[in-house]
Amino acid sequence: MQRICVIGGSRYFGKLLVKRLQAAGHQVTVINRGSTPPPAGVEHLVVDRNDEAALTATLGSRTFDVVVDQVCYTPVQAAVSARAFAGRTRRYVMTSTIEVYDPATAAMAAVPPGTPVPEEIVDPATWLVAMDLPWHDEAYLEAHYAEGKRQAEAVFTRAGSFEFASVRCAHVLGGGAQEFTGRLAHYAGLIATGVEITVHAKALPTVFIHYEELADLLLWATTADFTGPVNACSDGPLDVHGLAAIIAAQTGREPVYRIVPAGEEASAFSFDRHYAMHNARAKELGYSFSRTTDWLPGAVAEALTIEPSPSA
């Protein structure tokens, strides 16, 4: 049994992670702002993780074996947590994102299309951190989501007071109504009702992961001993046409496409730039992934039970 603290953990795969940590026999503490209580038997600390004084006071004399941070989006938040948990934990795991590799959001080494992107393309040990940017502004943060994650990883990597690992997760699907992006249900609705899907002329593939598999991987990451970033994605990239074909097989309706001009935004999961991740490092460390095409039909079936989206 380990003492594990989860920051966030109130919805989707974070909520499932808390349940699986508890089922595995760990002593679990959840920190959030109190909107959603954790399961019975899980300690609940209600505090704003952005308020360093309140966070430190709420933690009191508690110490943990591992902290899993589900809701860190900026270097400022990372710095607050790095100070608050210094001397309180031996390991810190942050949930990060595939978006850190998006070449449209930062200058980085180019990876040829068709070559899966490895972790070293974004090295948090050398990434520039700028604390004075308007990270507190919600509009700025939304527009700079990927950079906020990159810089948060960089702050934790350099903190030096605990082992640090980041899990860079692919596009997360599954869970029906639980799926907080609603993108799969959106696509299912478009295809089922014959509404056009806007796509790029040469749509490039991306990678996905089922929300249950991501919860399992995070559970594994809490008790593993690796440090640094690890990519989390199921085997088998898909482009928007491959995704739509699997949905079409469930709906019995063929997708209707409209190609957008170069440079114009298309539907989610149609990409005109390459940053599909490589999951070799996680495999080398001992984690085995499912294939996207094995679980996606079931996730589509769940999504089809949700009210279809009216727009493309």
Coordinates of C-alpha atoms in Angstrom, one line a residue:
M1 CA 0.0 0.0 0.0
Q2 CA 1.2 3.5 -0.9
R3 CA -0.1 6.9 0.1
I4 CA -1.1 8.6 -3.1
C5 CA -2.4 12.1 -3.6
V6 CA -4.4 13.0 -6.7
I7 CA -4.9 16.6 -7.6
G8 CA -8.1 16.9 -9.5
G9 CA -9.5 13.4 -10.0
S10 CA -13.1 14.5 -10.1
R11 CA -14.1 13.5 -13.6
Y12 CA -13.5 11.2 -16.6
F13 CA -10.3 9.2 -16.5
G14 CA -9.1 11.0 -13.3
K15 CA -12.2 9.8 -11.5
L16 CA -11.6 6.3 -12.8
L17 CA -7.9 6.5 -11.7
V18 CA -9.0 7.3 -8.1
K19 CA -11.3 4.3 -8.0
R20 CA -8.5 2.0 -9.4
L21 CA -6.0 3.3 -7.0
Q22 CA -8.4 2.6 -4.1
A23 CA -9.2 -0.9 -5.5
A24 CA -5.5 -1.6 -5.7
G25 CA -5.3 -1.1 -1.9
H26 CA -3.6 2.3 -1.9
Q27 CA -4.4 5.0 0.7
V28 CA -5.8 7.8 -1.5
T29 CA -6.2 11.6 -0.9
V30 CA -8.0 13.8 -3.5
I31 CA -7.4 17.5 -3.7
N32 CA -9.9 19.7 -5.5
R33 CA -12.1 22.7 -5.0
G34 CA -15.0 20.7 -3.7
S35 CA -17.3 20.5 -6.6
T36 CA -17.3 16.7 -6.7
P37 CA -16.6 14.5 -3.7
P38 CA -14.4 11.4 -4.1
P39 CA -15.6 7.8 -3.4
A40 CA -16.2 6.7 0.2
G41 CA -13.0 5.9 1.9
V42 CA -10.9 8.5 0.0
E43 CA -9.7 11.5 2.0
H44 CA -10.9 14.7 0.5
L45 CA -9.0 18.0 0.9
V46 CA -10.9 21.0 -0.4
V47 CA -8.6 23.8 -1.5
D48 CA -7.7 25.9 -4.6
R49 CA -4.3 24.4 -5.8
N50 CA -3.5 27.9 -7.1
D51 CA -3.5 29.4 -3.6
E52 CA 0.0 28.4 -2.3
A53 CA -0.6 29.5 1.3
A54 CA -4.0 27.7 1.5
L55 CA -2.6 24.6 -0.1
T56 CA 0.3 24.4 2.3
A57 CA -1.9 24.9 5.3
T58 CA -4.4 22.3 4.1
L59 CA -1.7 19.7 3.5
G60 CA -0.5 20.2 7.1
S61 CA 1.9 17.5 8.1
R62 CA 0.7 15.0 5.4
T63 CA 3.3 13.2 3.3
F64 CA 2.8 11.0 0.3
D65 CA 4.6 8.4 -1.7
V66 CA 3.3 9.7 -4.9
V67 CA 1.4 12.8 -6.2
V68 CA -0.6 12.5 -9.4
D69 CA -1.4 15.9 -10.8
Q70 CA -4.4 15.8 -13.2
V71 CA -5.0 19.5 -13.6
C72 CA -1.7 21.4 -14.0
Y73 CA -1.8 23.7 -17.0
T74 CA 0.8 26.4 -16.4
P75 CA 4.3 26.9 -15.1
V76 CA 2.9 29.0 -12.3
Q77 CA 0.7 26.2 -11.0
A78 CA 3.7 23.8 -11.3
A79 CA 5.9 26.1 -9.3
V80 CA 3.3 26.4 -6.5
S81 CA 3.0 22.6 -6.3
A82 CA 6.8 22.1 -6.5
R83 CA 7.2 24.2 -3.5
A84 CA 4.2 22.9 -1.6
F85 CA 5.1 19.2 -2.1
A86 CA 8.9 19.6 -1.6
G87 CA 9.7 17.2 1.2
R88 CA 6.2 15.7 1.1
T89 CA 6.5 13.2 -1.7
R90 CA 9.2 11.1 -3.3
R91 CA 7.5 11.0 -6.8
Y92 CA 5.3 13.4 -8.8
V93 CA 3.4 12.3 -11.9
M94 CA 1.8 15.0 -14.1
T95 CA -0.8 14.3 -16.8
S96 CA 0.4 16.1 -19.9
T97 CA -0.8 16.0 -23.6
I98 CA 0.0 15.1 -27.2
E99 CA -0.4 18.8 -27.9
V100 CA 3.1 19.6 -26.6
Y101 CA 4.3 18.2 -29.9
D102 CA 2.1 20.4 -32.1
P103 CA 4.5 22.2 -34.5
A104 CA 2.0 25.0 -34.9
T105 CA 2.4 26.1 -31.3
A106 CA 6.2 26.2 -30.9
A107 CA 9.5 25.9 -32.8
M108 CA 10.9 22.3 -32.5
A109 CA 12.7 19.7 -34.6
A110 CA 10.7 18.6 -37.6
V111 CA 9.6 15.0 -37.7
P112 CA 8.8 13.6 -41.2
P113 CA 5.1 12.6 -41.7
G114 CA 4.7 8.9 -41.0
T115 CA 7.5 8.9 -38.4
P116 CA 6.0 8.6 -34.9
V117 CA 7.1 11.5 -32.7
P118 CA 9.4 10.4 -29.7
E119 CA 9.5 12.1 -26.3
E120 CA 12.9 13.8 -26.9
I121 CA 11.4 16.2 -29.4
V122 CA 10.2 18.2 -26.4
D123 CA 12.8 18.1 -23.7
P124 CA 11.5 19.7 -20.5
A125 CA 15.0 19.9 -19.1
T126 CA 15.9 22.6 -21.7
W127 CA 12.5 24.1 -22.4
L128 CA 12.3 27.9 -21.8
V129 CA 10.0 28.9 -18.9
A130 CA 8.4 32.3 -18.8
M131 CA 6.5 32.9 -15.5
D132 CA 5.6 36.5 -16.4
L133 CA 3.2 35.6 -19.2
P134 CA -0.6 36.1 -18.4
W135 CA -1.2 32.5 -17.3
H136 CA -4.0 33.7 -15.0
D137 CA -6.0 34.9 -18.0
E138 CA -8.4 32.1 -19.1
A139 CA -8.5 33.2 -22.8
Y140 CA -4.7 33.4 -22.9
L141 CA -4.4 30.0 -21.3
E142 CA -6.9 28.4 -23.7
A143 CA -4.9 29.8 -26.7
H144 CA -1.6 28.6 -25.2
Y145 CA -2.6 25.3 -23.7
A146 CA 0.2 23.4 -25.3
E147 CA 2.9 25.9 -24.2
G148 CA 1.4 25.9 -20.7
K149 CA 1.9 22.1 -20.5
R150 CA 5.4 22.3 -21.9
Q151 CA 6.5 24.9 -19.4
A152 CA 4.8 23.1 -16.5
E153 CA 6.7 20.0 -17.3
A154 CA 9.9 22.1 -17.4
V155 CA 9.3 23.5 -13.9
F156 CA 8.7 20.1 -12.3
T157 CA 11.7 18.6 -14.1
R158 CA 14.0 21.3 -12.7
A159 CA 12.5 21.3 -9.2
G160 CA 14.8 18.6 -8.0
S161 CA 13.0 17.8 -4.7
F162 CA 11.2 14.6 -6.0
E163 CA 11.3 12.2 -8.9
F164 CA 9.2 13.6 -11.7
A165 CA 7.4 11.9 -14.6
S166 CA 5.0 13.2 -17.2
V167 CA 2.4 11.2 -19.1
R168 CA 1.7 12.8 -22.5
C169 CA -1.6 11.4 -23.4
A170 CA -3.1 11.0 -26.9
H171 CA -6.6 12.2 -27.8
V172 CA -8.8 10.5 -25.2
L173 CA -12.0 8.8 -26.3
G174 CA -14.7 6.5 -24.8
G175 CA -17.0 6.7 -21.9
G176 CA -20.1 7.8 -23.6
A177 CA -21.6 10.9 -21.9
Q178 CA -18.5 11.0 -19.6
E179 CA -16.3 12.1 -22.5
F180 CA -15.7 15.7 -21.7
T181 CA -14.6 16.8 -25.2
G182 CA -17.7 15.3 -26.8
R183 CA -15.7 14.9 -30.0
L184 CA -16.5 11.3 -30.7
A185 CA -20.3 11.9 -30.1
H186 CA -20.0 15.0 -32.4
Y187 CA -18.5 12.9 -35.2
A188 CA -21.0 10.1 -34.7
G189 CA -23.9 12.6 -34.9
L190 CA -22.6 14.2 -38.1
I191 CA -22.2 10.9 -39.8
A192 CA -25.5 9.5 -38.5
T193 CA -27.4 12.5 -39.8
G194 CA -25.5 13.1 -43.0
V195 CA -24.0 16.4 -42.0
E196 CA -20.7 17.4 -43.8
I197 CA -17.4 16.8 -42.0
T198 CA -14.8 19.5 -42.9
V199 CA -11.4 17.9 -43.7
H200 CA -8.0 18.9 -45.1
A201 CA -7.1 17.8 -48.6
K202 CA -4.2 15.7 -47.1
A203 CA -5.4 14.9 -43.6
L204 CA -2.6 13.4 -41.5
P205 CA -3.0 10.7 -38.9
T206 CA -3.1 11.1 -35.1
V207 CA -3.2 8.8 -32.2
F208 CA -5.8 8.0 -29.6
I209 CA -6.3 6.2 -26.2
H210 CA -9.3 4.8 -24.5
Y211 CA -10.1 6.6 -21.2
E212 CA -9.9 3.3 -19.3
E213 CA -6.5 2.5 -20.8
L214 CA -5.2 5.9 -19.8
A215 CA -6.4 5.4 -16.2
D216 CA -4.6 2.0 -16.2
L217 CA -1.5 3.6 -17.5
L218 CA -1.6 6.3 -14.9
L219 CA -2.0 3.7 -12.2
W220 CA 1.1 1.9 -13.6
A221 CA 3.0 5.2 -13.7
T222 CA 2.3 5.9 -10.0
T223 CA 4.2 2.7 -8.9
A224 CA 6.8 2.6 -11.7
D225 CA 10.3 4.1 -11.2
F226 CA 10.9 5.9 -14.6
T227 CA 11.4 9.6 -14.8
G228 CA 10.8 12.1 -17.6
P229 CA 8.1 12.1 -20.2
V230 CA 6.4 9.0 -21.6
N231 CA 3.9 9.0 -24.5
A232 CA 0.5 7.3 -23.9
C233 CA -1.3 6.1 -27.0
S234 CA -2.9 2.9 -28.3
D235 CA -1.3 1.2 -31.2
G236 CA -2.4 2.1 -34.7
P237 CA -2.7 5.8 -35.7
L238 CA -5.8 6.9 -37.7
D239 CA -6.5 9.8 -39.9
V240 CA -10.0 11.5 -40.0
H241 CA -11.1 9.2 -42.8
G242 CA -10.1 6.0 -40.9
L243 CA -11.9 7.3 -37.8
A244 CA -15.0 8.2 -39.8
A245 CA -15.0 4.7 -41.5
I246 CA -15.2 3.0 -38.2
I247 CA -18.1 5.3 -37.2
A248 CA -19.8 4.7 -40.5
A249 CA -19.7 0.9 -40.0
Q250 CA -21.6 1.4 -36.8
T251 CA -24.2 3.9 -38.2
G252 CA -24.8 2.3 -41.6
R253 CA -24.3 5.8 -43.2
E254 CA -21.4 6.9 -45.3
P255 CA -19.5 10.1 -44.2
V256 CA -20.0 13.2 -46.2
Y257 CA -16.8 15.3 -46.5
R258 CA -16.1 18.9 -47.5
I259 CA -12.4 19.8 -48.1
V260 CA -11.4 23.1 -46.7
P261 CA -8.8 25.4 -48.3
A262 CA -5.2 25.2 -47.1
G263 CA -4.7 27.0 -43.8
E264 CA -8.4 26.9 -42.9
E265 CA -9.5 25.1 -39.7
A266 CA -11.3 21.8 -40.2
S267 CA -13.2 19.4 -37.9
A268 CA -11.4 18.0 -34.9
F269 CA -9.1 15.1 -35.7
S270 CA -8.4 16.4 -39.2
F271 CA -4.8 17.6 -39.1
D272 CA -2.7 19.4 -41.7
R273 CA 0.5 18.9 -39.6
H274 CA 2.2 15.9 -38.2
Y275 CA 2.6 15.1 -34.5
A276 CA 1.4 11.5 -34.0
M277 CA 3.2 10.1 -31.0
H278 CA 5.5 7.1 -30.6
N279 CA 4.7 4.8 -27.7
A280 CA 8.0 2.8 -27.7
R281 CA 9.3 4.2 -24.5
A282 CA 6.3 3.1 -22.4
K283 CA 6.6 -0.4 -24.0
E284 CA 10.3 -0.6 -23.2
L285 CA 9.4 0.3 -19.6
G286 CA 6.9 -2.6 -19.4
Y287 CA 3.5 -1.2 -20.4
S288 CA 1.5 -3.0 -23.1
F289 CA -1.0 -1.0 -25.2
S290 CA -4.2 -2.1 -26.9
R291 CA -5.0 -1.4 -30.6
T292 CA -7.2 1.6 -31.4
T293 CA -9.3 -0.5 -33.8
D294 CA -10.1 -3.0 -31.1
W295 CA -11.8 -0.6 -28.7
L296 CA -13.0 2.2 -31.0
P297 CA -16.1 0.4 -32.3
G298 CA -17.4 0.0 -28.7
A299 CA -16.6 3.6 -27.9
V300 CA -18.5 4.7 -31.1
A301 CA -21.5 2.5 -30.0
E302 CA -21.5 4.4 -26.7
A303 CA -21.2 7.8 -28.4
L304 CA -24.2 7.0 -30.7
T305 CA -26.5 6.9 -27.6
I306 CA -25.7 10.6 -27.0
E307 CA -27.8 13.4 -28.6
P308 CA -26.1 14.3 -32.0
S309 CA -24.4 17.6 -32.5
P310 CA -26.3 19.9 -34.9
S311 CA -23.2 21.6 -36.5
A312 CA -20.1 20.5 -38.4

